[in-house]
């Protein structure tokens, strides 16, 4: 892991995580880049046309990255999904929303988005939820993109390295939002620096020299320094940027993050069918037994979540947050970049 990130891309050592669902709008990515950090647009949960509009809004001035969710073979148990849908009906009705019929295919246009990025090549492309095909990695690198994969354990790091990735985003279970785990192993039990070190050792033992970007629960500059001391070339922060004015975080999510009252984050599958960490609310507690059925559950809960936000209620929407959320401040993106810079 002695390799370093290209300085012109990740010079400040602070990466603004891709955050699908609204937060990572072009305003945020531009502000992070202008402040000497490196920002990612979120291509997940987005039609190819909407991603193209985000690319248009970037002006081509500063380098930035784009993140894609890689579709993984659906493993949803139909009976479990249908039973879950029945239980969702009164929840959705409570905020005046419907629950759509299940959509069994992951039809958010991944191939079209990949094609788009091969034509309008950003400085970096990162993948999460599964490994992309080797062809995609080769084509993006040949087109000039720096290609990264999110991994959550040493075994996933080795699989990604074998695919020819330029770098890895090593994501700890303390991270806000979805876990990028793709081998389905038990969440890493140690700290983020221990995870970074474990990945570094595994890569070195395999003769792979990839730089690592550390992510997950980094709430203070001290936590960022500890990840760097363990070998990370940069840190990727999500939650720390959610309260910035440049982020597209919805008002209900912002208010929940700033709420000084009792609260905690917890992992949940209730909103999407895939494990993600967020501020615990009533919906998460009532649906702690949600089945593994991504992205089928995401589509089922989407209207309820939107209606909950419209109603100003944090009770039936996802409030993604990492364990460091209490350290968050109301400050602009440039201030976050400056605070966490190397
Ligand atoms: C609101 C939110 C949305 C996220 N969306 C994505 C995404 O679209 N793609 C992705 O690779 N990671 C996503 N993540 C995870 C981040 O990439 C990163 O791993 C995480 O934010 C780091 O932990 P932290 O939030 O404690 O800083 C998201 C995280 C949050 C908080």
PDB file of N, CA and C in Angstrom, residues 132-180:
ATOM      1  N   UNK A 132     -17.682  -4.166 -10.910  1.00  0.00           N
ATOM      2  CA  UNK A 132     -18.085  -4.030 -12.312  1.00  0.00           C
ATOM      3  C   UNK A 132     -17.393  -5.110 -13.135  1.00  0.00           C
ATOM      4  N   UNK A 133     -17.779  -5.258 -14.378  1.00  0.00           N
ATOM      5  CA  UNK A 133     -17.084  -6.202 -15.256  1.00  0.00           C
ATOM      6  C   UNK A 133     -15.676  -5.702 -15.544  1.00  0.00           C
ATOM      7  N   UNK A 134     -14.783  -6.649 -15.824  1.00  0.00           N
ATOM      8  CA  UNK A 134     -13.402  -6.266 -16.133  1.00  0.00           C
ATOM      9  C   UNK A 134     -13.356  -5.341 -17.349  1.00  0.00           C
ATOM     10  N   UNK A 135     -14.229  -5.572 -18.320  1.00  0.00           N
ATOM     11  CA  UNK A 135     -14.256  -4.729 -19.530  1.00  0.00           C
ATOM     12  C   UNK A 135     -14.487  -3.268 -19.175  1.00  0.00           C
ATOM     13  N   UNK A 136     -15.387  -3.044 -18.209  1.00  0.00           N
ATOM     14  CA  UNK A 136     -15.700  -1.664 -17.830  1.00  0.00           C
ATOM     15  C   UNK A 136     -14.480  -0.996 -17.207  1.00  0.00           C
ATOM     16  N   UNK A 137     -13.767  -1.739 -16.375  1.00  0.00           N
ATOM     17  CA  UNK A 137     -12.574  -1.182 -15.722  1.00  0.00           C
ATOM     18  C   UNK A 137     -11.520  -0.845 -16.776  1.00  0.00           C
ATOM     19  N   UNK A 138     -11.303  -1.777 -17.685  1.00  0.00           N
ATOM     20  CA  UNK A 138     -10.289  -1.572 -18.726  1.00  0.00           C
ATOM     21  C   UNK A 138     -10.674  -0.371 -19.597  1.00  0.00           C
ATOM     22  N   UNK A 139     -11.946  -0.304 -19.987  1.00  0.00           N
ATOM     23  CA  UNK A 139     -12.382   0.773 -20.887  1.00  0.00           C
ATOM     24  C   UNK A 139     -12.288   2.136 -20.208  1.00  0.00           C
ATOM     25  N   UNK A 140     -12.711   2.212 -18.947  1.00  0.00           N
ATOM     26  CA  UNK A 140     -12.659   3.505 -18.252  1.00  0.00           C
ATOM     27  C   UNK A 140     -11.223   3.964 -18.062  1.00  0.00           C
ATOM     28  N   UNK A 141     -10.350   3.019 -17.698  1.00  0.00           N
ATOM     29  CA  UNK A 141      -8.942   3.396 -17.503  1.00  0.00           C
ATOM     30  C   UNK A 141      -8.321   3.827 -18.827  1.00  0.00           C
ATOM     31  N   UNK A 142      -8.665   3.113 -19.913  1.00  0.00           N
ATOM     32  CA  UNK A 142      -8.125   3.475 -21.228  1.00  0.00           C
ATOM     33  C   UNK A 142      -8.625   4.862 -21.640  1.00  0.00           C
ATOM     34  N   UNK A 143      -9.829   5.203 -21.188  1.00  0.00           N
ATOM     35  CA  UNK A 143     -10.395   6.516 -21.529  1.00  0.00           C
ATOM     36  C   UNK A 143      -9.804   7.622 -20.654  1.00  0.00           C
ATOM     37  N   UNK A 144      -9.039   7.246 -19.629  1.00  0.00           N
ATOM     38  CA  UNK A 144      -8.358   8.251 -18.818  1.00  0.00           C
ATOM     39  C   UNK A 144      -8.920   8.441 -17.427  1.00  0.00           C
ATOM     40  N   UNK A 145      -9.897   7.629 -17.037  1.00  0.00           N
ATOM     41  CA  UNK A 145     -10.451   7.771 -15.690  1.00  0.00           C
ATOM     42  C   UNK A 145      -9.607   6.992 -14.684  1.00  0.00           C
ATOM     43  N   UNK A 146      -9.592   7.490 -13.462  1.00  0.00           N
ATOM     44  CA  UNK A 146      -8.968   6.807 -12.328  1.00  0.00           C
ATOM     45  C   UNK A 146     -10.088   6.003 -11.684  1.00  0.00           C
ATOM     46  N   UNK A 147      -9.924   4.691 -11.546  1.00  0.00           N
ATOM     47  CA  UNK A 147     -11.054   3.833 -11.182  1.00  0.00           C
ATOM     48  C   UNK A 147     -10.876   3.265  -9.770  1.00  0.00           C
ATOM     49  N   UNK A 148     -11.925   3.431  -8.975  1.00  0.00           N
ATOM     50  CA  UNK A 148     -11.895   2.978  -7.571  1.00  0.00           C
ATOM     51  C   UNK A 148     -13.058   2.038  -7.286  1.00  0.00           C
ATOM     52  N   UNK A 149     -12.844   1.169  -6.309  1.00  0.00           N
ATOM     53  CA  UNK A 149     -13.890   0.243  -5.855  1.00  0.00           C
ATOM     54  C   UNK A 149     -14.059   0.375  -4.351  1.00  0.00           C
ATOM     55  N   UNK A 150     -15.295   0.418  -3.895  1.00  0.00           N
ATOM     56  CA  UNK A 150     -15.541   0.371  -2.450  1.00  0.00           C
ATOM     57  C   UNK A 150     -15.462  -1.068  -1.978  1.00  0.00           C
ATOM     58  N   UNK A 151     -14.691  -1.269  -0.911  1.00  0.00           N
ATOM     59  CA  UNK A 151     -14.544  -2.603  -0.305  1.00  0.00           C
ATOM     60  C   UNK A 151     -14.719  -2.448   1.201  1.00  0.00           C
ATOM     61  N   UNK A 152     -15.081  -3.535   1.861  1.00  0.00           N
ATOM     62  CA  UNK A 152     -15.329  -3.456   3.307  1.00  0.00           C
ATOM     63  C   UNK A 152     -14.487  -4.445   4.121  1.00  0.00           C
ATOM     64  N   UNK A 153     -13.631  -5.213   3.450  1.00  0.00           N
ATOM     65  CA  UNK A 153     -12.790  -6.179   4.171  1.00  0.00           C
ATOM     66  C   UNK A 153     -11.626  -6.593   3.272  1.00  0.00           C
ATOM     67  N   UNK A 154     -10.610  -7.234   3.847  1.00  0.00           N
ATOM     68  CA  UNK A 154      -9.444  -7.613   3.045  1.00  0.00           C
ATOM     69  C   UNK A 154      -9.787  -8.516   1.858  1.00  0.00           C
ATOM     70  N   UNK A 155     -10.723  -9.450   2.017  1.00  0.00           N
ATOM     71  CA  UNK A 155     -11.046 -10.335   0.894  1.00  0.00           C
ATOM     72  C   UNK A 155     -11.625  -9.550  -0.287  1.00  0.00           C
ATOM     73  N   UNK A 156     -12.482  -8.587   0.020  1.00  0.00           N
ATOM     74  CA  UNK A 156     -13.035  -7.766  -1.067  1.00  0.00           C
ATOM     75  C   UNK A 156     -11.935  -6.910  -1.707  1.00  0.00           C
ATOM     76  N   UNK A 157     -10.990  -6.444  -0.884  1.00  0.00           N
ATOM     77  CA  UNK A 157      -9.882  -5.648  -1.421  1.00  0.00           C
ATOM     78  C   UNK A 157      -9.072  -6.460  -2.433  1.00  0.00           C
ATOM     79  N   UNK A 158      -8.819  -7.714  -2.101  1.00  0.00           N
ATOM     80  CA  UNK A 158      -8.033  -8.559  -3.011  1.00  0.00           C
ATOM     81  C   UNK A 158      -8.797  -8.805  -4.312  1.00  0.00           C
ATOM     82  N   UNK A 159     -10.098  -9.038  -4.201  1.00  0.00           N
ATOM     83  CA  UNK A 159     -10.909  -9.270  -5.411  1.00  0.00           C
ATOM     84  C   UNK A 159     -10.920  -8.028  -6.298  1.00  0.00           C
ATOM     85  N   UNK A 160     -11.008  -6.849  -5.685  1.00  0.00           N
ATOM     86  CA  UNK A 160     -11.027  -5.601  -6.466  1.00  0.00           C
ATOM     87  C   UNK A 160      -9.665  -5.330  -7.091  1.00  0.00           C
ATOM     88  N   UNK A 161      -8.613  -5.605  -6.324  1.00  0.00           N
ATOM     89  CA  UNK A 161      -7.265  -5.376  -6.848  1.00  0.00           C
ATOM     90  C   UNK A 161      -7.020  -6.270  -8.063  1.00  0.00           C
ATOM     91  N   UNK A 162      -7.519  -7.473  -7.973  1.00  0.00           N
ATOM     92  CA  UNK A 162      -7.327  -8.436  -9.065  1.00  0.00           C
ATOM     93  C   UNK A 162      -7.994  -7.956 -10.356  1.00  0.00           C
ATOM     94  N   UNK A 163      -9.001  -7.126 -10.201  1.00  0.00           N
ATOM     95  CA  UNK A 163      -9.748  -6.616 -11.357  1.00  0.00           C
ATOM     96  C   UNK A 163      -9.032  -5.433 -12.020  1.00  0.00           C
ATOM     97  N   UNK A 164      -7.959  -4.954 -11.406  1.00  0.00           N
ATOM     98  CA  UNK A 164      -7.189  -3.872 -12.017  1.00  0.00           C
ATOM     99  C   UNK A 164      -7.601  -2.477 -11.587  1.00  0.00           C
ATOM    100  N   UNK A 165      -8.218  -2.359 -10.413  1.00  0.00           N
ATOM    101  CA  UNK A 165      -8.598  -1.036  -9.907  1.00  0.00           C
ATOM    102  C   UNK A 165      -7.355  -0.173  -9.656  1.00  0.00           C
ATOM    103  N   UNK A 166      -7.519   1.150  -9.777  1.00  0.00           N
ATOM    104  CA  UNK A 166      -6.419   2.076  -9.471  1.00  0.00           C
ATOM    105  C   UNK A 166      -6.291   2.309  -7.971  1.00  0.00           C
ATOM    106  N   UNK A 167      -7.406   2.256  -7.265  1.00  0.00           N
ATOM    107  CA  UNK A 167      -7.391   2.514  -5.822  1.00  0.00           C
ATOM    108  C   UNK A 167      -8.647   1.904  -5.212  1.00  0.00           C
ATOM    109  N   UNK A 168      -8.642   1.839  -3.883  1.00  0.00           N
ATOM    110  CA  UNK A 168      -9.786   1.272  -3.170  1.00  0.00           C
ATOM    111  C   UNK A 168     -10.332   2.287  -2.179  1.00  0.00           C
ATOM    112  N   UNK A 169     -11.652   2.318  -2.042  1.00  0.00           N
ATOM    113  CA  UNK A 169     -12.275   3.053  -0.948  1.00  0.00           C
ATOM    114  C   UNK A 169     -12.591   1.998   0.105  1.00  0.00           C
ATOM    115  N   UNK A 170     -11.906   2.088   1.241  1.00  0.00           N
ATOM    116  CA  UNK A 170     -12.092   1.087   2.295  1.00  0.00           C
ATOM    117  C   UNK A 170     -13.118   1.634   3.277  1.00  0.00           C
ATOM    118  N   UNK A 171     -14.281   1.012   3.268  1.00  0.00           N
ATOM    119  CA  UNK A 171     -15.427   1.535   4.022  1.00  0.00           C
ATOM    120  C   UNK A 171     -15.669   0.695   5.284  1.00  0.00           C
ATOM    121  N   UNK A 172     -15.660   1.390   6.404  1.00  0.00           N
ATOM    122  CA  UNK A 172     -15.862   0.754   7.720  1.00  0.00           C
ATOM    123  C   UNK A 172     -17.362   0.695   8.028  1.00  0.00           C
ATOM    124  N   UNK A 173     -17.800  -0.278   8.863  1.00  0.00           N
ATOM    125  CA  UNK A 173     -19.233  -0.360   9.205  1.00  0.00           C
ATOM    126  C   UNK A 173     -19.786   0.874   9.926  1.00  0.00           C
ATOM    127  N   UNK A 174     -18.934   1.768  10.424  1.00  0.00           N
ATOM    128  CA  UNK A 174     -19.424   3.012  11.044  1.00  0.00           C
ATOM    129  C   UNK A 174     -19.944   4.014  10.015  1.00  0.00           C
ATOM    130  N   UNK A 175     -19.758   3.729   8.725  1.00  0.00           N
ATOM    131  CA  UNK A 175     -20.117   4.675   7.665  1.00  0.00           C
ATOM    132  C   UNK A 175     -21.610   4.944   7.615  1.00  0.00           C
ATOM    133  N   UNK A 176     -21.964   6.180   7.280  1.00  0.00           N
ATOM    134  CA  UNK A 176     -23.351   6.505   6.999  1.00  0.00           C
ATOM    135  C   UNK A 176     -23.739   5.947   5.643  1.00  0.00           C
ATOM    136  N   UNK A 177     -25.031   5.691   5.472  1.00  0.00           N
ATOM    137  CA  UNK A 177     -25.517   5.183   4.186  1.00  0.00           C
ATOM    138  C   UNK A 177     -25.255   3.701   4.010  1.00  0.00           C
ATOM    139  N   UNK A 178     -25.361   3.264   2.758  1.00  0.00           N
ATOM    140  CA  UNK A 178     -25.268   1.832   2.476  1.00  0.00           C
ATOM    141  C   UNK A 178     -23.857   1.271   2.576  1.00  0.00           C
ATOM    142  N   UNK A 179     -23.782   0.071   3.012  1.00  0.00           N
ATOM    143  CA  UNK A 179     -22.526  -0.663   2.982  1.00  0.00           C
ATOM    144  C   UNK A 179     -22.269  -1.119   1.547  1.00  0.00           C
ATOM    145  N   UNK A 180     -21.019  -0.973   1.127  1.00  0.00           N
ATOM    146  CA  UNK A 180     -20.652  -1.418  -0.218  1.00  0.00           C
ATOM    147  C   UNK A 180     -20.221  -2.870  -0.254  1.00  0.00           C
TER     148      UNK A 180
END
